[in-house]
Coordinates of C-alpha atoms in Angstrom, one line a residue:
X1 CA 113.7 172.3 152.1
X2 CA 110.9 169.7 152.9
X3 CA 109.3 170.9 149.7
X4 CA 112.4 169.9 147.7
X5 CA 112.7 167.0 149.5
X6 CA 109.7 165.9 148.7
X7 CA 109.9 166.8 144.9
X8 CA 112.8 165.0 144.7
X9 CA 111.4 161.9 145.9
X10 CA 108.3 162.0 143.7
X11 CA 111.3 162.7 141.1
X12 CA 112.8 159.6 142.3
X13 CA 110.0 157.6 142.0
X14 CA 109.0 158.4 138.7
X15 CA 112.6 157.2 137.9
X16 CA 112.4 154.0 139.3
X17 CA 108.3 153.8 137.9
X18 CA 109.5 154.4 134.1
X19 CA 112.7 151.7 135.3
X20 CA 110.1 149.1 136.0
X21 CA 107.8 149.8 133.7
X22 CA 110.4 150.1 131.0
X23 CA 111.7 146.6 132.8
X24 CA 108.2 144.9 132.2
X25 CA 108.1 146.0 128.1
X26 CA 111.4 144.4 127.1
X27 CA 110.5 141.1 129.6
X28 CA 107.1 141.2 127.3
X29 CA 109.5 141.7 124.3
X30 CA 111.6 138.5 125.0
X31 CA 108.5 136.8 125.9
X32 CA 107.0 137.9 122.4
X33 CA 109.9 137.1 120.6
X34 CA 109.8 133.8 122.3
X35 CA 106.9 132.7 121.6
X36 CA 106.5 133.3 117.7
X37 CA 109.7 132.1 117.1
X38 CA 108.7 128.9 119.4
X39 CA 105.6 128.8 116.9
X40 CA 107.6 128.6 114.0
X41 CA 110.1 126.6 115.3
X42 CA 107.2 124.0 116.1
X43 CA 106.1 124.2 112.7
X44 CA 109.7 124.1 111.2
X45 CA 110.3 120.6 113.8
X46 CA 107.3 119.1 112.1
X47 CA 108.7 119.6 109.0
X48 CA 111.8 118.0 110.1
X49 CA 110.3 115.2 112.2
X50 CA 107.8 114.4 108.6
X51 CA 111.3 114.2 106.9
X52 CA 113.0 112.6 109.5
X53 CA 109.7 109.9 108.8
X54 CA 110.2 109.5 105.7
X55 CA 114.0 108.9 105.8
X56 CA 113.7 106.3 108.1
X57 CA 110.9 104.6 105.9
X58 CA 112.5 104.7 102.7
X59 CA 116.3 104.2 103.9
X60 CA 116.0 102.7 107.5
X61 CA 119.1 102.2 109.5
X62 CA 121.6 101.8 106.1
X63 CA 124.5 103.1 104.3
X64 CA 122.9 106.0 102.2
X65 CA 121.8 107.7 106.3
X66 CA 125.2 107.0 107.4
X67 CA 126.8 109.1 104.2
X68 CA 124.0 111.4 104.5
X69 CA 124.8 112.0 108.1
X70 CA 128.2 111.9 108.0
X71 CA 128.2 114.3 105.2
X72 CA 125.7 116.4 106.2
X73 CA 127.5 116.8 109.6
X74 CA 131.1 118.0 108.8
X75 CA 130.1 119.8 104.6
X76 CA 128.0 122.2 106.8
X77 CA 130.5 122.6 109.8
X78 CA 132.7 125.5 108.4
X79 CA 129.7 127.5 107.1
X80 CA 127.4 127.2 109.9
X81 CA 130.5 128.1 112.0
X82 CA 130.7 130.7 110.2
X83 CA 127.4 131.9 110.5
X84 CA 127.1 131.8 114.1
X85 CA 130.0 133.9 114.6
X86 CA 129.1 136.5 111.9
X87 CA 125.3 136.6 113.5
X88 CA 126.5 136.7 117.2
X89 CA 128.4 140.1 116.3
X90 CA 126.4 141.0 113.6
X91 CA 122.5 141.8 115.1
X92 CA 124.0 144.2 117.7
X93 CA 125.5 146.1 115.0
X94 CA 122.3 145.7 112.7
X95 CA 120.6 147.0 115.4
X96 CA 122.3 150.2 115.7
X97 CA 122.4 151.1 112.1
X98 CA 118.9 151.3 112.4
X99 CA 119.1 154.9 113.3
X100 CA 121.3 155.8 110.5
X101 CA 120.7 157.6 107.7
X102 CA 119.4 156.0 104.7
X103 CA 122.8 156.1 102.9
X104 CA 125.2 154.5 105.3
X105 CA 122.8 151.9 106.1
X106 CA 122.6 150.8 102.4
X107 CA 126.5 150.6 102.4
X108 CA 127.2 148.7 104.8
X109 CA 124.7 146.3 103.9
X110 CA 125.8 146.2 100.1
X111 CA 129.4 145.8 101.5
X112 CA 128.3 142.8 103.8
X113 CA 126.3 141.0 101.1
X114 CA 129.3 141.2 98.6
X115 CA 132.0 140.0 100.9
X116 CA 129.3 137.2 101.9
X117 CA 128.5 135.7 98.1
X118 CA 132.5 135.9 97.8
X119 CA 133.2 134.3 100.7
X120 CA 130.9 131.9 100.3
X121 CA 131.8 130.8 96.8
X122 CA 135.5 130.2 97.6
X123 CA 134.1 128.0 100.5
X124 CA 131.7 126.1 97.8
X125 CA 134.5 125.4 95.4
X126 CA 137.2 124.1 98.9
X127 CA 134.4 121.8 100.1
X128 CA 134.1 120.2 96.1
X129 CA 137.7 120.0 95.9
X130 CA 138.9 118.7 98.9
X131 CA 135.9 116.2 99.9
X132 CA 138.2 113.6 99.3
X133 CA 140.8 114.2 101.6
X134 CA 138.2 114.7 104.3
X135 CA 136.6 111.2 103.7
X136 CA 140.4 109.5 104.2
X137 CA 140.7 111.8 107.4
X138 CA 137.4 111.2 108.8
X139 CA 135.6 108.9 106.7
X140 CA 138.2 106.2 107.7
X141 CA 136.0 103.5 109.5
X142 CA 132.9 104.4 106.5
X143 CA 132.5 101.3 104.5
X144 CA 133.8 101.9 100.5
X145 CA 129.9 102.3 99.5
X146 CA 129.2 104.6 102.3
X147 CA 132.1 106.8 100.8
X148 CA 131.0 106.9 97.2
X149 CA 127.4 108.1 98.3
X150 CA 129.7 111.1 100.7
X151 CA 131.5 112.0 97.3
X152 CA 127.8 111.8 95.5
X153 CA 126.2 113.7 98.2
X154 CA 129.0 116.2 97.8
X155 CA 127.6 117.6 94.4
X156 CA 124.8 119.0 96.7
X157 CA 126.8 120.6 100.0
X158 CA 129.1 122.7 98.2
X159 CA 127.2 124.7 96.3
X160 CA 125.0 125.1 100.0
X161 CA 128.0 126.1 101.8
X162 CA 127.2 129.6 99.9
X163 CA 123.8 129.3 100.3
X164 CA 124.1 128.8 104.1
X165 CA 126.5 131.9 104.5
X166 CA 123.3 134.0 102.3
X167 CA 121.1 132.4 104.5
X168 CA 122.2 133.4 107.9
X169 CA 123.3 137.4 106.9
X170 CA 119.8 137.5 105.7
X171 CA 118.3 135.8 108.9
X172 CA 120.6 138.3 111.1
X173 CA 119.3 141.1 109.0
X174 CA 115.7 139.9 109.9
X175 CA 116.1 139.0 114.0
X176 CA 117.8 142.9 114.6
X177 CA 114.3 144.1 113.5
X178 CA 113.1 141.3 116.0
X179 CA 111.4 139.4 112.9
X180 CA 112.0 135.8 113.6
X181 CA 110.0 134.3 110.0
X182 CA 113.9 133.0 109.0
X183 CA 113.3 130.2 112.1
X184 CA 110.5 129.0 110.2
X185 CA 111.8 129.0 106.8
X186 CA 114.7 126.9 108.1
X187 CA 112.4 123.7 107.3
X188 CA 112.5 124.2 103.7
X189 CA 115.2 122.1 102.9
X190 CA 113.3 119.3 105.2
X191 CA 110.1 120.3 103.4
X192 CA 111.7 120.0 99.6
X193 CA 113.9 116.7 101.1
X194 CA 111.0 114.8 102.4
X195 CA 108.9 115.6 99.2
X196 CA 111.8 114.5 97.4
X197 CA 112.1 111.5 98.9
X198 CA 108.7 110.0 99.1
X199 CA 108.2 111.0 94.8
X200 CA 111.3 109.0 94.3
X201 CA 110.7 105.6 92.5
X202 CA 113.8 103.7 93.9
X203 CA 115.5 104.9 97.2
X204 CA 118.6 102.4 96.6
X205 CA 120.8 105.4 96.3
X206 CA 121.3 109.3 97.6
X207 CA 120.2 111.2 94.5
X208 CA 116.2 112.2 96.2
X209 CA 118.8 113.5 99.2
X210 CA 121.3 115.4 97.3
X211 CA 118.5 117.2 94.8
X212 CA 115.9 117.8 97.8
X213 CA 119.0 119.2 99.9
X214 CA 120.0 121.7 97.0
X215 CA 116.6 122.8 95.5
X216 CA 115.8 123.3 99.4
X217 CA 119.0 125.0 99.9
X218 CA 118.1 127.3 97.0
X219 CA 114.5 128.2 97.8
X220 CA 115.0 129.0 101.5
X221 CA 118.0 131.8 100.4
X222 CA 116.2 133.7 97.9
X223 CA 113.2 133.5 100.1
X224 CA 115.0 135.0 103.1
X225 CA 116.9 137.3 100.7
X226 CA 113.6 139.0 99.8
X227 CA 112.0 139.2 103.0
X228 CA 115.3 141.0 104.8
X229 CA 115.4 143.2 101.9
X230 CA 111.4 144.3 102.7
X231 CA 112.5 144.6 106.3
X232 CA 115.7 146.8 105.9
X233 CA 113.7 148.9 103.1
X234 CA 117.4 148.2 101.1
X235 CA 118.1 145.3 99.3
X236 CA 122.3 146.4 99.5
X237 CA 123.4 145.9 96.4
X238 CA 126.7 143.5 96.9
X239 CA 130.1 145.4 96.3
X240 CA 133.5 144.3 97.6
X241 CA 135.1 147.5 100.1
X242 CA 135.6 147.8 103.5
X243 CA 134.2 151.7 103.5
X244 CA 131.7 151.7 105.9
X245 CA 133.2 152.9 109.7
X246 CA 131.5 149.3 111.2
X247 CA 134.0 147.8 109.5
X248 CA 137.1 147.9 111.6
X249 CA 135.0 147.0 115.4
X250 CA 133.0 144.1 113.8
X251 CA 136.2 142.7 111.8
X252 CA 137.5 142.3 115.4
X253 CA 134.7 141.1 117.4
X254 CA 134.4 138.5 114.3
X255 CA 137.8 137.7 114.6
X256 CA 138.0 136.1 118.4
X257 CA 134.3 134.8 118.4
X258 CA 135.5 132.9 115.3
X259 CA 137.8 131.2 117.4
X260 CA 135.2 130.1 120.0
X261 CA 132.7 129.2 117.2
X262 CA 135.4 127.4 115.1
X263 CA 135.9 125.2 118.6
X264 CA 132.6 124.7 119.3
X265 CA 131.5 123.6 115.8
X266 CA 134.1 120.6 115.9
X267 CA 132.0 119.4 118.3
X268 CA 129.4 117.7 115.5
X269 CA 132.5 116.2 113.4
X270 CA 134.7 115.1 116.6
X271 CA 131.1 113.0 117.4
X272 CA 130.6 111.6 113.6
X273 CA 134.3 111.3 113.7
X274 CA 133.8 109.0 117.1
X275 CA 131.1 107.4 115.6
X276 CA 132.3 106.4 112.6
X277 CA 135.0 104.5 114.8
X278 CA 132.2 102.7 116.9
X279 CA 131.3 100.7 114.2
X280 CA 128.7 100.1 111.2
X281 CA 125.4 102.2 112.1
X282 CA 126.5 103.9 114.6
X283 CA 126.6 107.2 112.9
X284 CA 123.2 106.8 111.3
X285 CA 121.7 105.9 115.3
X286 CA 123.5 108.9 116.6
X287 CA 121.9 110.9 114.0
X288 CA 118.6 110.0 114.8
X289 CA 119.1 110.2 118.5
X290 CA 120.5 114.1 117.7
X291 CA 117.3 115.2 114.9
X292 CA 114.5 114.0 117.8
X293 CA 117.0 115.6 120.6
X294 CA 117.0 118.7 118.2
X295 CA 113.2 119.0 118.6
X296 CA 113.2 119.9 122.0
X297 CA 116.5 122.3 121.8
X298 CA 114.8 124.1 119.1
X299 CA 111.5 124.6 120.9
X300 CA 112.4 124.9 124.4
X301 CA 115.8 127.0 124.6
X302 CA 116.3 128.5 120.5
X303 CA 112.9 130.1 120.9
X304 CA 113.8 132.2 124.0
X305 CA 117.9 132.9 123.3
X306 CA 117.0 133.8 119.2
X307 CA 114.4 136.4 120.6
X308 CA 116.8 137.9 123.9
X309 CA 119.9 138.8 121.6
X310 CA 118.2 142.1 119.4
X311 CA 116.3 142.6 122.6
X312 CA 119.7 142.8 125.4
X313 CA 121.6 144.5 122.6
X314 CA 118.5 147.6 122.3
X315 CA 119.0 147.6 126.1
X316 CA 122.6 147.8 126.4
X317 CA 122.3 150.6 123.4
X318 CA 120.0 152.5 126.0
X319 CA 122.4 152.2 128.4
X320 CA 120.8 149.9 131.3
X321 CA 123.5 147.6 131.4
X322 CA 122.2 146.4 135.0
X323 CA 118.8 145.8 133.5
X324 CA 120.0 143.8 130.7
X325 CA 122.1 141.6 133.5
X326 CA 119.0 141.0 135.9
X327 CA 116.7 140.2 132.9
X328 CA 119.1 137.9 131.7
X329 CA 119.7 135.7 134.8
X330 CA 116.2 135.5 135.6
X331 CA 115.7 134.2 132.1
X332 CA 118.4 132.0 133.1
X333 CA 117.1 129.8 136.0
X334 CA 113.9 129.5 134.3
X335 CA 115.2 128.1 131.1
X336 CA 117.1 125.7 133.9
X337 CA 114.0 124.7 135.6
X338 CA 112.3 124.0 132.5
X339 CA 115.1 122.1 130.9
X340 CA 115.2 119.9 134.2
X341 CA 111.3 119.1 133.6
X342 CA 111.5 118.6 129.9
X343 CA 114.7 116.4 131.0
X344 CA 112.4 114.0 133.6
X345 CA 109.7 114.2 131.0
X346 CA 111.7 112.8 128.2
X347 CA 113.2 110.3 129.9
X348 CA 109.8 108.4 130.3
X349 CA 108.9 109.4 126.8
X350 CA 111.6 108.4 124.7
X351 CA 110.9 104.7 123.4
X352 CA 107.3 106.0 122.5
X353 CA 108.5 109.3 120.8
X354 CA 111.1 106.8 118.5
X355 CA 108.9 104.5 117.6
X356 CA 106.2 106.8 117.2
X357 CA 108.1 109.2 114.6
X358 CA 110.7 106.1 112.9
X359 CA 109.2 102.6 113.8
X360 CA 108.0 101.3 110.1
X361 CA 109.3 100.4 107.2
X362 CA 112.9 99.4 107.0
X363 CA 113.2 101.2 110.8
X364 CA 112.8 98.1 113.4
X365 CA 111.4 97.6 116.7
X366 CA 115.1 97.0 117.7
X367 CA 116.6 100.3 116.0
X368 CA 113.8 101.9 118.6
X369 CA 115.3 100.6 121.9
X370 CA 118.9 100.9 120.9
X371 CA 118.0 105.1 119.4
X372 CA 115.8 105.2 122.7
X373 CA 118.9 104.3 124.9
X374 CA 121.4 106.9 122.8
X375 CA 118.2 109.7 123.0
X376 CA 118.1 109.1 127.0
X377 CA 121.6 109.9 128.0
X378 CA 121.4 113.0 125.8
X379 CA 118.2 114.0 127.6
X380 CA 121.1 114.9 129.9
X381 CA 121.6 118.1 128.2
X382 CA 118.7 120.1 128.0
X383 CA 119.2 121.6 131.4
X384 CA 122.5 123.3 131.0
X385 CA 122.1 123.8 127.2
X386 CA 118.5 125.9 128.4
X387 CA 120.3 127.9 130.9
X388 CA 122.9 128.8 129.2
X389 CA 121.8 130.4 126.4
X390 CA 120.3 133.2 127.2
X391 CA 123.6 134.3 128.9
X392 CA 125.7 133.5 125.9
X393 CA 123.5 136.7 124.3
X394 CA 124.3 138.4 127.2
X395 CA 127.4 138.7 126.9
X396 CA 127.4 139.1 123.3
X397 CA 125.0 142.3 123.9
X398 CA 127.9 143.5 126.2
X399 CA 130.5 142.8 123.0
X400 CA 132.6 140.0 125.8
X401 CA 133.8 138.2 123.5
X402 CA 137.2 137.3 124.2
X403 CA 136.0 135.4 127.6
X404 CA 132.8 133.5 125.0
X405 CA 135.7 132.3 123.2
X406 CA 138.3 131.5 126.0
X407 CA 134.6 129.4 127.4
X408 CA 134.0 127.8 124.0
X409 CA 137.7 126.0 123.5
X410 CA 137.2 125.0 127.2
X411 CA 133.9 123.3 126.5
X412 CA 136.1 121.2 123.3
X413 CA 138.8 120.5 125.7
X414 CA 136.6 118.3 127.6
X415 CA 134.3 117.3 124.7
X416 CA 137.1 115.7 123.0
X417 CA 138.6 113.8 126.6
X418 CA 134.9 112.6 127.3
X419 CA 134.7 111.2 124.0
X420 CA 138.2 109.7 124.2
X421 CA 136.9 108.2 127.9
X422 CA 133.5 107.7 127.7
X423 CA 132.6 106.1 123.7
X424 CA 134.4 102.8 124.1
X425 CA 133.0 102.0 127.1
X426 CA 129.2 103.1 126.7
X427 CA 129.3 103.3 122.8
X428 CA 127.1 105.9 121.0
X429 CA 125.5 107.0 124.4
X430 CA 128.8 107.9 126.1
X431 CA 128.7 110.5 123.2
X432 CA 125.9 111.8 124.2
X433 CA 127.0 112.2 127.8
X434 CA 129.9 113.8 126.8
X435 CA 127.7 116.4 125.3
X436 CA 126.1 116.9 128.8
X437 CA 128.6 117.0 130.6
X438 CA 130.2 120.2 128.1
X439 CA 127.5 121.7 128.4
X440 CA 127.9 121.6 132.4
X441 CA 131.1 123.2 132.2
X442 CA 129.4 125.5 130.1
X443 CA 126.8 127.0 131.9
X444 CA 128.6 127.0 135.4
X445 CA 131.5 129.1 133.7
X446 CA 128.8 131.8 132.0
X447 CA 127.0 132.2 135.3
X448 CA 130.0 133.2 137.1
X449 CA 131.1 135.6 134.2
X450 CA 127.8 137.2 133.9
X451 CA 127.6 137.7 137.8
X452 CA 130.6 140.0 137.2
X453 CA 129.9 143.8 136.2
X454 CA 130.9 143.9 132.7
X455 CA 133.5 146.6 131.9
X456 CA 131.8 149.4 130.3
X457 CA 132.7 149.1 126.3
X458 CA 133.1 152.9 125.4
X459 CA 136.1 153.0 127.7
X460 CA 137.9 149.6 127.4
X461 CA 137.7 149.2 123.8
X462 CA 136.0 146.0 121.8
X463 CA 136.2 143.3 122.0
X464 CA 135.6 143.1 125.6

């Protein structure tokens, strides 16, 4: 008896040794993940800060940003929405068909790229046709020459509503083999728009922004196209069925994060929409305020939730559910922390990082102090928006979807009333701060979620 004891133990022990051990690889695998796509994503922000430079140079504060913006904003809603659904449900299901035969593999992913280029081309021709009736909805406090640049601009963002929908399956195809070179290649439009821009001989219009947009648009799809084709070993050519047995689970899970995501993504326009009601300029300062904000999002908290998702899902897959939970919340409270620095930091920073990236040209000292003030108040942000992102692909790594969703409409709810309450009083910064305080309610409502035991998916059916 004391011998079995005692092999039991040492049994016991070498459980909990390969637990740990097994604990420390996929902490280094986040971590890894983390920092290359941080790498690129610094690279990619450089990109976008040199066109952000060069923007502000040529155009300044002015009409042609606030169409640009304003377009921009709400033609790439509905297919970014899109996108973030599709990839949120997507990677965990990429990242089982990896051990599948050769076969099914290379039908699901023909049947996903066809349904994608269809998709996206009805979306293409919808966002040319009905531009106009979004300007009269939206575009209502635009001035008339603000709204013939929109319908210029136009030309350009439907034809990249497919190209975005391309993009993203191709970028989901790439992050469930834990390959993150799709966050870099998400500066070549910036790249091929800020080349664009500074060849141009007159700027007194938007045609360098609508070509650099859709040449850039165009090179980043096929390049992504090819390089999650070399990672698959399939390129899946594109048919229209529905054969593949992933069908019917993914059409669901797609179906309630849509709604979430659909919420969520009015965010952007419900704040152009706000903005464009604040006055002349005030979209084209928000904008600014939101691309240098975007700088430190990307880096600090995109790196590290982009690299947990294919990394939670292979754990979940394996069946430590608990381990995926604890890795998760620690993750958690250190994207806080960090967010709470970069917060303080930022604060004291701001008027020299405006000036430093937009002060010349037709951008003035004044634009800096009143972009400075809006950048400030959305500084406000960066510790909720850190901490809760890694949870968010927590719980899509446990298929919970219905409660992501029921989180997302909440997080509108009170988007939309602190917008209603807080932009005529503060202006353009009371946007901002609605934004922080979403994101707030965001993160308090994941952390008591993922505290609870999630039910386990085999037996309770998905969506969770």
């Amino acid at each position: 008896m004391p011998c079995r004891g005692i092999r039991n133990s040492c049994v016991e022990l070498k459980s909990f040794s390969q637990r740990l051990a097994s604990l420390g690889t996929d902490h280094q695998r986040i971590a890894k993940g983390a920092a290359r796509v941080a790498f690129f994503l610094l690279l990619g922000k450089f990109a976008g800060a040199g066109k952000e430079m060069a923007v502000a140079y040529r155009y300044g504060v002015s009409n042609a940003v606030d169409a640009y913006q304003f377009t921009i904003t709400l033609a790439s809603w509905l297919p970014l929405t899109i996108v973030g659904a599709l990839s949120v449900v997507l990677i965990p299901v990429l990242v089982h068909t990896r051990y599948e035969d050769r076969a099914q593999r290379s039908a699901f992913l023909g049947e996903l790229q066809g349904w994608t280029i269809a998709g996206g081309a009805v979306l293409a021709v919808l966002t040319y046709l009905l531009w106009p009736l979004v300007l009269d909805w939206a575009g209502v406090g635009l001035t008339p020459e603000t709204r013939r640049m929109s319908l210029e601009l136009n030309f350009a963002f439907a034809p990249a509503a497919l190209l975005t929908l391309v993009t993203g399956i191709s970028a989901a195809r790439l992050r469930a083999h834990e390959r993150h070179i799709n966050t870099l290649l998400d500066s070549v439009p910036a790249v091929v728009i800020l080349v664009w821009v500074l060849l141009a001989g007159t700027v007194t219009d938007v045609g360098p922004l609508m070509w650099g947009t859709l040449v850039g648009y165009f090179i980043q799809s096929a390049w992504l196209l090819r390089l999650a084709a070399r990672a698959d070993g399939i390129w899946g050519r594109p048919r229209l069925s529905f054969a593949s047995h992933h069908w019917p689970d993914l059409v669901k899970a797609a179906g309630v994060m849509l709604i979430g995501q659909v919420a969520m993504s009015f965010v952007g326009p419900i704040d152009q929409y706000t903005a464009a009601n604040l006055g002349s300029n005030a979209n084209a300062t928000l904008g600014y305020a939101s691309r240098l904000l975007s700088l430190v999002l990307g880096i600090g908290a995109a790196s590290v939730g982009r690299a947990a998702l294919p990394v939670l899902a292979d754990i979940q897959s394996r069946g430590d559910a608990a381990v995926a939970r604890s890795m998760a919340l620690k993750w958690s409270v250190l994207m806080l922390a960090v967010g709470a620095a970069a917060t303080l930091v930022g604060w004291v920073l701001s008027p020299w990082a405006v000036s430093l990236l937009f002060q010349r040209g037709a951008f003035t000292a004044r634009d800096t102090l009143v972009v400075a003030h809006v950048l400030r108040w959305g500084l406000l942000q960066l510790p909720f928006y850190f901490g809760v992102l890694v949870l968010v692909q927590l719980l899509a790594s446990q298929n919970r979807y219905r409660i992501m969703a029921i989180i997302a409409v909440a997080n509108f709810g009170l988007k939309v009333v602190m917008n209603y309450v807080l932009a005529p009083v503060m202006g353009t910064a009371g946007i901002m701060l609605a934004t922080g305080l979403m994101y707030a309610l965001s993160y308090t409502c994941y952390v008591v979620v993922a505290l609870r035991v999630a039910p386990d998916r085999h037996t309770s059916g998905q969506p969770s």
